[in-house]
């Protein structure tokens, strides 16, 4: 292990480990410090990856139970083996965390297990040992926000961590927060047999998503069995011997209501995690939400940088990855930059929801004139053959220049299809560029092309 580094990264999540890989590739002597005992951060250990393993398995379970017969496939009685389902999820996580450790070795990055604390400019202490470095990169991520009068035990009243490891299927499950976590985990447990109620403070689901998509999504999830209570404020959860009693009242004021549940998942957002980091010794500051203040190019102070969930911008693993690579490039004297307008969002429900760029509401608010093309999967031949016709693609383009400003999709596979628009927007494409690009037939992606044609009013297959 070196005595002096070019870069010491605190935090081994997607931001930190991608920064380490890029720094290693660029020949910088790099160390990464992680306190969890495993690399990969929230995403790999208790977030994106395990949730996708459960979303996939529960989707197949649901298909076997409810859809196979319609496709002419006979099965015996379809039963759930929750222990095995959790086991394959743990295997996926284990394999991937080991993969990240391998990538550290491959790129000659020192992986140091322990809690990293900044003790001065160019100095980071890990469990009593001081590392000296030219650059410190803070990649400490975020932690779940909590609510007053709710005590998390990760057994019955849980965050995303406990929700991915419940030992049995709760009969009645309440989710607090109709954001991304609420919808994804609500879908998993509903498919596995729970009666799910989602309570949301606002009068809509998925704040941040385009309104038209959010409305359609709520209708579809309701049909799938999720009950929504919008405009409700949770005031507490009382733990009885076998049951939980959740109290709530209308957000605008009114009578209290009590709901019973077997488990409650709290998913009301996340906040930056900077506890005990020693940010102040290098003059680092946080705003009132705990977000570390940086320049546009990730700088906190001379030789101190911050990336990912603990700074401004969307709290998403892929945004953190891009921040990490950009900072490594800046440290190496190159031009690192991330355009937060082009960070896609994907909600991995069934069907998926995905978007990039501006929503209609944002364009209206900014007074930007736009044109809109929309195409339903109901009219897409591949979606029809697959019996997966829910949802639509919507493309928004500048009324004068035709430059694409945003795309919003709901449908099977849109989490992959959104990247066509990300690439187009990265190159400053017009909707006509997408409309005139040949798309294979029959594919779901043809819906993207047809929506792009719709911007100029020449959708052909509807
Ligand atoms: P979120 O910010 O997406 O949603 C939280 C929801 O809780 C909001 O709708 C909010 O209005 C509501 N809420 C807040 N206080 C409330 C209260 N007292 N009572 C009722 N509702 C209340 O946050 P979420 O779902 O916890 O996710 C955390 C972060 O993780 C987000 O930044 C999200 O983007 C990210 N994430 C991303 C995923 C993906 O990209 N597929 C998957 C899971 C999480």
GROMACS .gro file of C-alpha atoms and ligand atoms in nm:
model
  506
    1UNK     CA    1   0.000   0.000   0.000
    2UNK     CA    2   0.132   0.344  -0.092
    3UNK     CA    3   0.208   0.611   0.170
    4UNK     CA    4   0.095   0.895  -0.052
    5UNK     CA    5  -0.185   0.883  -0.305
    6UNK     CA    6  -0.300   1.097  -0.594
    7UNK     CA    7  -0.662   1.021  -0.504
    8UNK     CA    8  -0.830   0.886  -0.190
    9UNK     CA    9  -1.201   0.818  -0.235
   10UNK     CA   10  -1.429   0.795   0.068
   11UNK     CA   11  -1.722   0.567  -0.015
   12UNK     CA   12  -1.736   0.254  -0.232
   13UNK     CA   13  -2.074   0.293  -0.403
   14UNK     CA   14  -2.129   0.344  -0.779
   15UNK     CA   15  -1.989   0.700  -0.756
   16UNK     CA   16  -1.679   0.601  -0.560
   17UNK     CA   17  -1.591   0.278  -0.737
   18UNK     CA   18  -1.637   0.420  -1.088
   19UNK     CA   19  -1.422   0.719  -0.988
   20UNK     CA   20  -1.159   0.469  -0.865
   21UNK     CA   21  -1.168   0.269  -1.190
   22UNK     CA   22  -1.133   0.579  -1.409
   23UNK     CA   23  -0.856   0.720  -1.184
   24UNK     CA   24  -0.673   0.386  -1.204
   25UNK     CA   25  -0.710   0.381  -1.584
   26UNK     CA   26  -0.561   0.731  -1.600
   27UNK     CA   27  -0.256   0.618  -1.402
   28UNK     CA   28  -0.343   0.793  -1.075
   29UNK     CA   29  -0.235   0.620  -0.752
   30UNK     CA   30  -0.574   0.558  -0.596
   31UNK     CA   31  -0.729   0.422  -0.276
   32UNK     CA   32  -1.096   0.365  -0.196
   33UNK     CA   33  -1.228   0.347   0.160
   34UNK     CA   34  -1.554   0.166   0.244
   35UNK     CA   35  -1.704   0.103   0.588
   36UNK     CA   36  -1.978  -0.147   0.489
   37UNK     CA   37  -1.737  -0.440   0.451
   38UNK     CA   38  -1.846  -0.476   0.089
   39UNK     CA   39  -1.809  -0.251  -0.213
   40UNK     CA   40  -2.109  -0.142  -0.420
   41UNK     CA   41  -2.283   0.096  -0.179
   42UNK     CA   42  -2.659   0.124  -0.136
   43UNK     CA   43  -2.725   0.042  -0.503
   44UNK     CA   44  -2.552  -0.292  -0.511
   45UNK     CA   45  -2.614  -0.408  -0.153
   46UNK     CA   46  -2.961  -0.279  -0.056
   47UNK     CA   47  -3.098  -0.086  -0.354
   48UNK     CA   48  -3.100  -0.112  -0.733
   49UNK     CA   49  -2.955  -0.460  -0.766
   50UNK     CA   50  -3.142  -0.667  -0.504
   51UNK     CA   51  -3.466  -0.487  -0.587
   52UNK     CA   52  -3.427  -0.573  -0.955
   53UNK     CA   53  -3.359  -0.939  -0.866
   54UNK     CA   54  -3.688  -0.945  -0.672
   55UNK     CA   55  -3.877  -0.747  -0.936
   56UNK     CA   56  -3.768  -0.994  -1.203
   57UNK     CA   57  -3.847  -1.306  -1.000
   58UNK     CA   58  -4.184  -1.173  -0.879
   59UNK     CA   59  -4.274  -1.074  -1.235
   60UNK     CA   60  -4.212  -1.430  -1.355
   61UNK     CA   61  -4.411  -1.566  -1.059
   62UNK     CA   62  -4.700  -1.340  -1.151
   63UNK     CA   63  -4.674  -1.435  -1.518
   64UNK     CA   64  -4.670  -1.807  -1.436
   65UNK     CA   65  -4.977  -1.765  -1.216
   66UNK     CA   66  -5.179  -1.524  -1.425
   67UNK     CA   67  -5.057  -1.513  -1.783
   68UNK     CA   68  -4.915  -1.851  -1.888
   69UNK     CA   69  -5.259  -2.011  -1.933
   70UNK     CA   70  -5.359  -1.736  -2.179
   71UNK     CA   71  -5.047  -1.813  -2.385
   72UNK     CA   72  -5.137  -2.182  -2.401
   73UNK     CA   73  -4.888  -2.293  -2.135
   74UNK     CA   74  -5.016  -2.536  -1.875
   75UNK     CA   75  -4.839  -2.557  -1.540
   76UNK     CA   76  -4.904  -2.739  -1.215
   77UNK     CA   77  -4.994  -2.529  -0.913
   78UNK     CA   78  -4.759  -2.231  -0.904
   79UNK     CA   79  -4.622  -2.178  -0.555
   80UNK     CA   80  -4.386  -1.931  -0.395
   81UNK     CA   81  -4.061  -2.037  -0.228
   82UNK     CA   82  -3.968  -1.703  -0.070
   83UNK     CA   83  -3.645  -1.836   0.084
   84UNK     CA   84  -3.519  -1.950  -0.257
   85UNK     CA   85  -3.629  -1.624  -0.419
   86UNK     CA   86  -3.436  -1.428  -0.155
   87UNK     CA   87  -3.142  -1.668  -0.203
   88UNK     CA   88  -3.108  -1.597  -0.577
   89UNK     CA   89  -3.124  -1.223  -0.496
   90UNK     CA   90  -2.842  -1.260  -0.240
   91UNK     CA   91  -2.637  -1.460  -0.494
   92UNK     CA   92  -2.674  -1.181  -0.752
   93UNK     CA   93  -2.558  -0.923  -0.497
   94UNK     CA   94  -2.266  -1.139  -0.379
   95UNK     CA   95  -2.143  -1.206  -0.733
   96UNK     CA   96  -2.155  -0.839  -0.826
   97UNK     CA   97  -1.982  -0.710  -0.509
   98UNK     CA   98  -1.699  -0.955  -0.577
   99UNK     CA   99  -1.690  -0.830  -0.934
  100UNK     CA  100  -1.638  -0.473  -0.812
  101UNK     CA  101  -1.355  -0.589  -0.582
  102UNK     CA  102  -1.194  -0.758  -0.885
  103UNK     CA  103  -1.221  -0.432  -1.082
  104UNK     CA  104  -1.033  -0.250  -0.802
  105UNK     CA  105  -0.747  -0.501  -0.826
  106UNK     CA  106  -0.748  -0.489  -1.207
  107UNK     CA  107  -0.708  -0.110  -1.199
  108UNK     CA  108  -0.446  -0.119  -0.918
  109UNK     CA  109  -0.672   0.058  -0.669
  110UNK     CA  110  -0.606  -0.007  -0.297
  111UNK     CA  111  -0.931  -0.109  -0.127
  112UNK     CA  112  -0.926  -0.016   0.242
  113UNK     CA  113  -1.204  -0.140   0.471
  114UNK     CA  114  -1.303   0.104   0.745
  115UNK     CA  115  -1.455   0.444   0.824
  116UNK     CA  116  -1.283   0.733   0.643
  117UNK     CA  117  -1.258   1.072   0.813
  118UNK     CA  118  -1.098   1.386   0.676
  119UNK     CA  119  -0.850   1.518   0.936
  120UNK     CA  120  -0.693   1.800   0.734
  121UNK     CA  121  -0.611   1.907   0.379
  122UNK     CA  122  -0.477   1.597   0.202
  123UNK     CA  123  -0.526   1.377   0.507
  124UNK     CA  124  -0.778   1.097   0.558
  125UNK     CA  125  -0.782   0.878   0.869
  126UNK     CA  126  -0.909   0.521   0.853
  127UNK     CA  127  -0.936   0.341   1.186
  128UNK     CA  128  -0.637   0.526   1.339
  129UNK     CA  129  -0.413   0.516   1.029
  130UNK     CA  130  -0.358   0.835   0.828
  131UNK     CA  131  -0.340   0.835   0.448
  132UNK     CA  132  -0.180   1.128   0.269
  133UNK     CA  133  -0.320   1.229  -0.069
  134UNK     CA  134  -0.319   1.508  -0.327
  135UNK     CA  135  -0.696   1.473  -0.377
  136UNK     CA  136  -0.985   1.361  -0.159
  137UNK     CA  137  -1.309   1.254  -0.330
  138UNK     CA  138  -1.617   1.241  -0.107
  139UNK     CA  139  -1.860   0.976  -0.234
  140UNK     CA  140  -2.046   0.896   0.088
  141UNK     CA  141  -2.391   0.872  -0.072
  142UNK     CA  142  -2.722   0.902   0.107
  143UNK     CA  143  -2.940   0.739   0.371
  144UNK     CA  144  -3.318   0.696   0.393
  145UNK     CA  145  -3.510   0.993   0.532
  146UNK     CA  146  -3.731   0.909   0.828
  147UNK     CA  147  -4.049   1.052   0.975
  148UNK     CA  148  -4.123   1.164   1.331
  149UNK     CA  149  -4.306   0.910   1.550
  150UNK     CA  150  -4.194   0.619   1.337
  151UNK     CA  151  -3.925   0.391   1.473
  152UNK     CA  152  -3.751   0.185   1.205
  153UNK     CA  153  -3.661  -0.167   1.325
  154UNK     CA  154  -3.590  -0.319   0.980
  155UNK     CA  155  -3.814  -0.615   1.078
  156UNK     CA  156  -4.171  -0.485   1.065
  157UNK     CA  157  -4.118  -0.112   1.010
  158UNK     CA  158  -3.854  -0.102   0.741
  159UNK     CA  159  -3.665   0.108   0.488
  160UNK     CA  160  -3.555  -0.030   0.151
  161UNK     CA  161  -3.298  -0.241   0.341
  162UNK     CA  162  -3.551  -0.439   0.546
  163UNK     CA  163  -3.806  -0.441   0.263
  164UNK     CA  164  -3.568  -0.648   0.051
  165UNK     CA  165  -3.528  -0.913   0.321
  166UNK     CA  166  -3.874  -0.969   0.475
  167UNK     CA  167  -3.892  -1.329   0.601
  168UNK     CA  168  -4.254  -1.381   0.503
  169UNK     CA  169  -4.506  -1.216   0.277
  170UNK     CA  170  -4.697  -0.961   0.491
  171UNK     CA  171  -5.073  -0.998   0.457
  172UNK     CA  172  -5.127  -0.624   0.478
  173UNK     CA  173  -4.843  -0.400   0.370
  174UNK     CA  174  -4.839  -0.022   0.384
  175UNK     CA  175  -4.591   0.187   0.191
  176UNK     CA  176  -4.534   0.546   0.297
  177UNK     CA  177  -4.435   0.744  -0.014
  178UNK     CA  178  -4.550   0.691  -0.374
  179UNK     CA  179  -4.205   0.761  -0.514
  180UNK     CA  180  -3.978   0.523  -0.698
  181UNK     CA  181  -3.906   0.292  -0.404
  182UNK     CA  182  -4.272   0.281  -0.302
  183UNK     CA  183  -4.387   0.177  -0.650
  184UNK     CA  184  -4.111  -0.078  -0.712
  185UNK     CA  185  -4.133  -0.249  -0.373
  186UNK     CA  186  -4.511  -0.218  -0.366
  187UNK     CA  187  -4.516  -0.407  -0.697
  188UNK     CA  188  -4.287  -0.684  -0.568
  189UNK     CA  189  -4.486  -0.759  -0.254
  190UNK     CA  190  -4.823  -0.718  -0.424
  191UNK     CA  191  -4.723  -0.982  -0.683
  192UNK     CA  192  -4.610  -1.212  -0.403
  193UNK     CA  193  -4.952  -1.183  -0.236
  194UNK     CA  194  -4.960  -0.880  -0.004
  195UNK     CA  195  -5.254  -0.639   0.006
  196UNK     CA  196  -5.065  -0.315  -0.059
  197UNK     CA  197  -5.170   0.038   0.032
  198UNK     CA  198  -4.950   0.328  -0.076
  199UNK     CA  199  -4.988   0.650   0.122
  200UNK     CA  200  -4.864   0.970  -0.039
  201UNK     CA  201  -4.848   1.321   0.101
  202UNK     CA  202  -4.892   1.492  -0.236
  203UNK     CA  203  -5.205   1.464  -0.453
  204UNK     CA  204  -5.016   1.269  -0.722
  205UNK     CA  205  -4.771   0.981  -0.746
  206UNK     CA  206  -4.409   0.999  -0.869
  207UNK     CA  207  -4.324   1.365  -0.819
  208UNK     CA  208  -4.071   1.459  -1.087
  209UNK     CA  209  -4.231   1.243  -1.356
  210UNK     CA  210  -4.438   1.394  -1.635
  211UNK     CA  211  -4.795   1.437  -1.512
  212UNK     CA  212  -4.959   1.248  -1.801
  213UNK     CA  213  -4.734   0.947  -1.734
  214UNK     CA  214  -4.791   0.964  -1.358
  215UNK     CA  215  -5.171   0.966  -1.405
  216UNK     CA  216  -5.165   0.671  -1.644
  217UNK     CA  217  -4.924   0.483  -1.416
  218UNK     CA  218  -5.153   0.530  -1.117
  219UNK     CA  219  -5.446   0.391  -1.315
  220UNK     CA  220  -5.243   0.086  -1.424
  221UNK     CA  221  -5.099   0.014  -1.077
  222UNK     CA  222  -5.447   0.047  -0.925
  223UNK     CA  223  -5.569  -0.218  -1.170
  224UNK     CA  224  -5.279  -0.437  -1.061
  225UNK     CA  225  -5.407  -0.420  -0.702
  226UNK     CA  226  -5.218  -0.131  -0.541
  227UNK     CA  227  -5.444   0.095  -0.338
  228UNK     CA  228  -5.345   0.463  -0.331
  229UNK     CA  229  -5.427   0.711  -0.058
  230UNK     CA  230  -5.311   1.046  -0.190
  231UNK     CA  231  -5.298   1.375   0.000
  232UNK     CA  232  -5.248   1.193   0.331
  233UNK     CA  233  -4.991   1.266   0.599
  234UNK     CA  234  -4.875   0.981   0.818
  235UNK     CA  235  -4.850   1.088   1.181
  236UNK     CA  236  -4.719   0.775   1.350
  237UNK     CA  237  -4.691   0.397   1.363
  238UNK     CA  238  -4.773   0.212   1.683
  239UNK     CA  239  -4.625  -0.135   1.725
  240UNK     CA  240  -4.860  -0.387   1.884
  241UNK     CA  241  -4.769  -0.749   1.952
  242UNK     CA  242  -4.871  -0.887   1.616
  243UNK     CA  243  -5.006  -0.586   1.427
  244UNK     CA  244  -4.898  -0.233   1.343
  245UNK     CA  245  -5.134   0.062   1.372
  246UNK     CA  246  -5.061   0.347   1.134
  247UNK     CA  247  -5.228   0.680   1.193
  248UNK     CA  248  -5.270   0.942   0.924
  249UNK     CA  249  -5.466   1.255   0.850
  250UNK     CA  250  -5.545   1.455   0.534
  251UNK     CA  251  -5.244   1.668   0.439
  252UNK     CA  252  -5.476   1.972   0.425
  253UNK     CA  253  -5.606   1.899   0.776
  254UNK     CA  254  -5.901   1.686   0.892
  255UNK     CA  255  -5.990   1.376   1.088
  256UNK     CA  256  -5.737   1.114   1.181
  257UNK     CA  257  -5.768   0.766   1.033
  258UNK     CA  258  -5.607   0.446   1.157
  259UNK     CA  259  -5.498   0.157   0.931
  260UNK     CA  260  -5.376  -0.185   1.043
  261UNK     CA  261  -5.078  -0.350   0.880
  262UNK     CA  262  -4.836  -0.639   0.922
  263UNK     CA  263  -4.545  -0.441   0.779
  264UNK     CA  264  -4.476  -0.078   0.690
  265UNK     CA  265  -4.216   0.038   0.440
  266UNK     CA  266  -4.097   0.396   0.482
  267UNK     CA  267  -3.989   0.537   0.142
  268UNK     CA  268  -4.013   0.914   0.176
  269UNK     CA  269  -3.690   1.006   0.001
  270UNK     CA  270  -3.322   1.004   0.092
  271UNK     CA  271  -3.083   1.256   0.242
  272UNK     CA  272  -2.707   1.298   0.193
  273UNK     CA  273  -2.490   1.101   0.432
  274UNK     CA  274  -2.198   1.305   0.569
  275UNK     CA  275  -2.201   1.218   0.939
  276UNK     CA  276  -1.859   1.214   1.107
  277UNK     CA  277  -1.688   1.290   0.775
  278UNK     CA  278  -1.487   1.592   0.895
  279UNK     CA  279  -1.602   1.806   0.604
  280UNK     CA  280  -1.560   2.122   0.814
  281UNK     CA  281  -1.184   2.080   0.860
  282UNK     CA  282  -1.134   2.151   0.489
  283UNK     CA  283  -1.389   2.432   0.481
  284UNK     CA  284  -1.664   2.218   0.322
  285UNK     CA  285  -2.025   2.334   0.366
  286UNK     CA  286  -2.366   2.172   0.341
  287UNK     CA  287  -2.700   2.341   0.270
  288UNK     CA  288  -3.002   2.302   0.498
  289UNK     CA  289  -3.090   1.964   0.343
  290UNK     CA  290  -2.736   1.837   0.410
  291UNK     CA  291  -2.629   1.857   0.042
  292UNK     CA  292  -2.254   1.927   0.007
  293UNK     CA  293  -2.194   2.252  -0.179
  294UNK     CA  294  -1.964   2.221  -0.481
  295UNK     CA  295  -1.872   2.423  -0.788
  296UNK     CA  296  -2.025   2.312  -1.121
  297UNK     CA  297  -1.722   2.090  -1.150
  298UNK     CA  298  -1.753   1.898  -0.821
  299UNK     CA  299  -1.497   2.104  -0.626
  300UNK     CA  300  -1.553   2.150  -0.252
  301UNK     CA  301  -1.215   2.310  -0.171
  302UNK     CA  302  -0.860   2.290  -0.312
  303UNK     CA  303  -0.789   1.917  -0.351
  304UNK     CA  304  -1.135   1.816  -0.221
  305UNK     CA  305  -1.413   1.697  -0.452
  306UNK     CA  306  -1.761   1.549  -0.395
  307UNK     CA  307  -1.984   1.334  -0.619
  308UNK     CA  308  -2.308   1.134  -0.627
  309UNK     CA  309  -2.600   1.143  -0.385
  310UNK     CA  310  -2.424   1.370  -0.133
  311UNK     CA  311  -2.416   1.663  -0.380
  312UNK     CA  312  -2.684   1.834  -0.592
  313UNK     CA  313  -2.860   1.658  -0.882
  314UNK     CA  314  -3.072   1.344  -0.909
  315UNK     CA  315  -2.997   1.076  -0.648
  316UNK     CA  316  -2.935   0.800  -0.901
  317UNK     CA  317  -2.657   0.542  -0.929
  318UNK     CA  318  -2.581   0.621  -1.294
  319UNK     CA  319  -2.556   0.994  -1.222
  320UNK     CA  320  -2.307   0.914  -0.944
  321UNK     CA  321  -2.109   0.690  -1.185
  322UNK     CA  322  -2.082   0.973  -1.436
  323UNK     CA  323  -1.986   1.223  -1.162
  324UNK     CA  324  -1.713   0.980  -1.052
  325UNK     CA  325  -1.559   0.936  -1.396
  326UNK     CA  326  -1.575   1.313  -1.458
  327UNK     CA  327  -1.391   1.393  -1.133
  328UNK     CA  328  -1.117   1.139  -1.207
  329UNK     CA  329  -1.072   1.308  -1.546
  330UNK     CA  330  -1.064   1.655  -1.392
  331UNK     CA  331  -0.799   1.541  -1.142
  332UNK     CA  332  -0.596   1.401  -1.432
  333UNK     CA  333  -0.611   1.742  -1.604
  334UNK     CA  334  -0.878   1.645  -1.857
  335UNK     CA  335  -1.222   1.798  -1.918
  336UNK     CA  336  -1.481   1.612  -1.706
  337UNK     CA  337  -1.843   1.720  -1.727
  338UNK     CA  338  -2.191   1.575  -1.663
  339UNK     CA  339  -2.513   1.716  -1.811
  340UNK     CA  340  -2.780   1.648  -1.546
  341UNK     CA  341  -3.049   1.729  -1.804
  342UNK     CA  342  -2.958   1.410  -1.988
  343UNK     CA  343  -2.965   1.172  -1.691
  344UNK     CA  344  -3.245   0.921  -1.760
  345UNK     CA  345  -3.487   0.804  -1.490
  346UNK     CA  346  -3.626   0.451  -1.495
  347UNK     CA  347  -3.887   0.302  -1.265
  348UNK     CA  348  -3.861  -0.078  -1.289
  349UNK     CA  349  -4.226  -0.162  -1.241
  350UNK     CA  350  -4.421  -0.369  -1.493
  351UNK     CA  351  -4.466  -0.198  -1.728
  352UNK     CA  352  -4.158   0.017  -1.682
  353UNK     CA  353  -4.159   0.396  -1.677
  354UNK     CA  354  -3.871   0.597  -1.819
  355UNK     CA  355  -3.795   0.954  -1.903
  356UNK     CA  356  -3.519   1.196  -1.993
  357UNK     CA  357  -3.510   1.574  -2.032
  358UNK     CA  358  -3.794   1.812  -1.956
  359UNK     CA  359  -4.153   1.727  -1.864
  360UNK     CA  360  -4.446   1.914  -2.023
  361UNK     CA  361  -4.499   2.093  -1.693
  362UNK     CA  362  -4.137   2.213  -1.683
  363UNK     CA  363  -4.154   2.339  -2.042
  364UNK     CA  364  -4.478   2.526  -1.974
  365UNK     CA  365  -4.333   2.681  -1.661
  366UNK     CA  366  -4.023   2.793  -1.850
  367UNK     CA  367  -4.243   2.941  -2.125
  368UNK     CA  368  -4.082   2.722  -2.393
  369UNK     CA  369  -4.303   2.649  -2.694
  370UNK     CA  370  -4.299   2.281  -2.781
  371UNK     CA  371  -4.459   2.024  -3.010
  372UNK     CA  372  -4.559   1.679  -2.897
  373UNK     CA  373  -4.572   1.337  -3.062
  374UNK     CA  374  -4.737   1.043  -2.888
  375UNK     CA  375  -4.775   0.678  -2.981
  376UNK     CA  376  -4.955   0.404  -2.782
  377UNK     CA  377  -4.815   0.050  -2.752
  378UNK     CA  378  -5.168  -0.066  -2.833
  379UNK     CA  379  -5.083   0.022  -3.197
  380UNK     CA  380  -4.737  -0.142  -3.195
  381UNK     CA  381  -4.733  -0.486  -3.357
  382UNK     CA  382  -4.465  -0.639  -3.135
  383UNK     CA  383  -4.647  -0.521  -2.821
  384UNK     CA  384  -4.967  -0.679  -2.960
  385UNK     CA  385  -4.802  -1.016  -3.027
  386UNK     CA  386  -4.652  -1.010  -2.675
  387UNK     CA  387  -4.987  -0.907  -2.519
  388UNK     CA  388  -4.803  -0.615  -2.358
  389UNK     CA  389  -4.996  -0.317  -2.490
  390UNK     CA  390  -5.011  -0.090  -2.186
  391UNK     CA  391  -4.855   0.255  -2.210
  392UNK     CA  392  -4.723   0.498  -2.467
  393UNK     CA  393  -4.421   0.696  -2.585
  394UNK     CA  394  -4.429   1.075  -2.584
  395UNK     CA  395  -4.164   1.297  -2.740
  396UNK     CA  396  -4.141   1.671  -2.682
  397UNK     CA  397  -3.950   1.892  -2.924
  398UNK     CA  398  -3.884   2.265  -2.956
  399UNK     CA  399  -4.159   2.424  -3.166
  400UNK     CA  400  -3.912   2.627  -3.374
  401UNK     CA  401  -3.594   2.419  -3.398
  402UNK     CA  402  -3.746   2.067  -3.358
  403UNK     CA  403  -3.463   1.984  -3.114
  404UNK     CA  404  -3.576   1.707  -2.875
  405UNK     CA  405  -3.635   1.849  -2.526
  406UNK     CA  406  -3.771   1.544  -2.346
  407UNK     CA  407  -3.914   1.195  -2.381
  408UNK     CA  408  -4.156   1.015  -2.149
  409UNK     CA  409  -4.245   0.650  -2.180
  410UNK     CA  410  -4.448   0.383  -2.009
  411UNK     CA  411  -4.443   0.028  -2.140
  412UNK     CA  412  -4.262  -0.305  -2.129
  413UNK     CA  413  -3.893  -0.251  -2.201
  414UNK     CA  414  -3.894   0.130  -2.203
  415UNK     CA  415  -3.609   0.127  -1.947
  416UNK     CA  416  -3.390   0.008  -2.237
  417UNK     CA  417  -3.561   0.209  -2.512
  418UNK     CA  418  -3.509   0.546  -2.342
  419UNK     CA  419  -3.139   0.536  -2.430
  420UNK     CA  420  -3.213   0.587  -2.799
  421UNK     CA  421  -3.343   0.930  -2.701
  422UNK     CA  422  -3.054   0.992  -2.457
  423UNK     CA  423  -2.807   0.941  -2.744
  424UNK     CA  424  -3.018   1.156  -2.978
  425UNK     CA  425  -3.033   1.437  -2.720
  426UNK     CA  426  -2.660   1.408  -2.646
  427UNK     CA  427  -2.602   1.481  -3.016
  428UNK     CA  428  -2.860   1.764  -3.014
  429UNK     CA  429  -3.089   1.573  -3.250
  430UNK     CA  430  -3.418   1.697  -3.388
  431UNK     CA  431  -3.728   1.476  -3.359
  432UNK     CA  432  -3.705   1.436  -3.739
  433UNK     CA  433  -3.363   1.267  -3.699
  434UNK     CA  434  -3.529   0.992  -3.494
  435UNK     CA  435  -3.834   0.983  -3.723
  436UNK     CA  436  -3.613   0.924  -4.028
  437UNK     CA  437  -3.394   0.660  -3.862
  438UNK     CA  438  -3.483   0.311  -3.984
  439UNK     CA  439  -3.610   0.092  -3.697
  440UNK     CA  440  -3.637  -0.286  -3.726
  441UNK     CA  441  -3.985  -0.435  -3.759
  442UNK     CA  442  -4.145  -0.573  -3.551
  443UNK     CA  443  -3.988  -0.413  -3.243
  444UNK     CA  444  -4.117  -0.217  -2.947
  445UNK     CA  445  -3.870   0.059  -3.040
  446UNK     CA  446  -4.082   0.137  -3.345
  447UNK     CA  447  -4.315   0.312  -3.099
  448UNK     CA  448  -4.034   0.563  -3.035
  449UNK     CA  449  -3.997   0.630  -3.407
  450UNK     CA  450  -4.374   0.664  -3.454
  451UNK     CA  451  -4.393   0.910  -3.162
  452UNK     CA  452  -4.108   1.111  -3.320
  453UNK     CA  453  -4.302   1.114  -3.651
  454UNK     CA  454  -4.600   1.240  -3.452
  455UNK     CA  455  -4.414   1.558  -3.357
  456UNK     CA  456  -4.450   1.673  -3.720
  457UNK     CA  457  -4.790   1.505  -3.751
  458UNK     CA  458  -4.700   1.216  -3.983
  459UNK     CA  459  -4.732   0.910  -3.754
  460UNK     CA  460  -4.793   0.630  -4.004
  461UNK     CA  461  -4.914   0.331  -3.802
  462UNK     CA  462  -5.210   0.480  -3.623
  463LIG     P1  463  -3.883   0.967  -0.383
  463LIG     O1  464  -3.831   1.105  -0.360
  463LIG     O2  465  -3.884   0.908  -0.518
  463LIG     O3  466  -4.033   0.959  -0.328
  463LIG     C1  467  -4.068   0.984  -0.193
  463LIG     C2  468  -4.216   1.011  -0.187
  463LIG     O4  469  -4.255   1.018  -0.052
  463LIG     C3  470  -4.256   1.143  -0.251
  463LIG     O5  471  -4.361   1.119  -0.341
  463LIG     C4  472  -4.299   1.228  -0.132
  463LIG     O6  473  -4.400   1.322  -0.165
  463LIG     C5  474  -4.350   1.121  -0.037
  463LIG     N1  475  -4.353   1.163   0.103
  463LIG     C6  476  -4.262   1.238   0.169
  463LIG     N2  477  -4.300   1.254   0.298
  463LIG     C7  478  -4.417   1.188   0.314
  463LIG     C8  479  -4.506   1.166   0.425
  463LIG     N3  480  -4.481   1.216   0.545
  463LIG     N4  481  -4.619   1.093   0.405
  463LIG     C9  482  -4.646   1.041   0.282
  463LIG     N5  483  -4.565   1.058   0.176
  463LIG    C10  484  -4.451   1.130   0.190
  463LIG     O7  485  -3.799   0.879  -0.279
  463LIG     P2  486  -3.786   0.721  -0.260
  463LIG     O8  487  -3.890   0.648  -0.333
  463LIG     O9  488  -3.773   0.702  -0.112
  463LIG    O10  489  -3.648   0.693  -0.330
  463LIG    C11  490  -3.529   0.752  -0.275
  463LIG    C12  491  -3.428   0.782  -0.383
  463LIG    O11  492  -3.381   0.663  -0.439
  463LIG    C13  493  -3.485   0.867  -0.493
  463LIG    O12  494  -3.392   0.967  -0.525
  463LIG    C14  495  -3.502   0.771  -0.606
  463LIG    O13  496  -3.488   0.834  -0.732
  463LIG    C15  497  -3.391   0.671  -0.579
  463LIG     N6  498  -3.428   0.540  -0.633
  463LIG    C16  499  -3.419   0.521  -0.767
  463LIG    C17  500  -3.460   0.402  -0.822
  463LIG    C18  501  -3.453   0.388  -0.969
  463LIG    O14  502  -3.385   0.466  -1.034
  463LIG     N7  503  -3.524   0.292  -1.027
  463LIG    C19  504  -3.513   0.294  -0.740
  463LIG    C20  505  -3.525   0.328  -0.603
  463LIG    C21  506  -3.482   0.446  -0.552
   0.00000   0.00000   0.00000
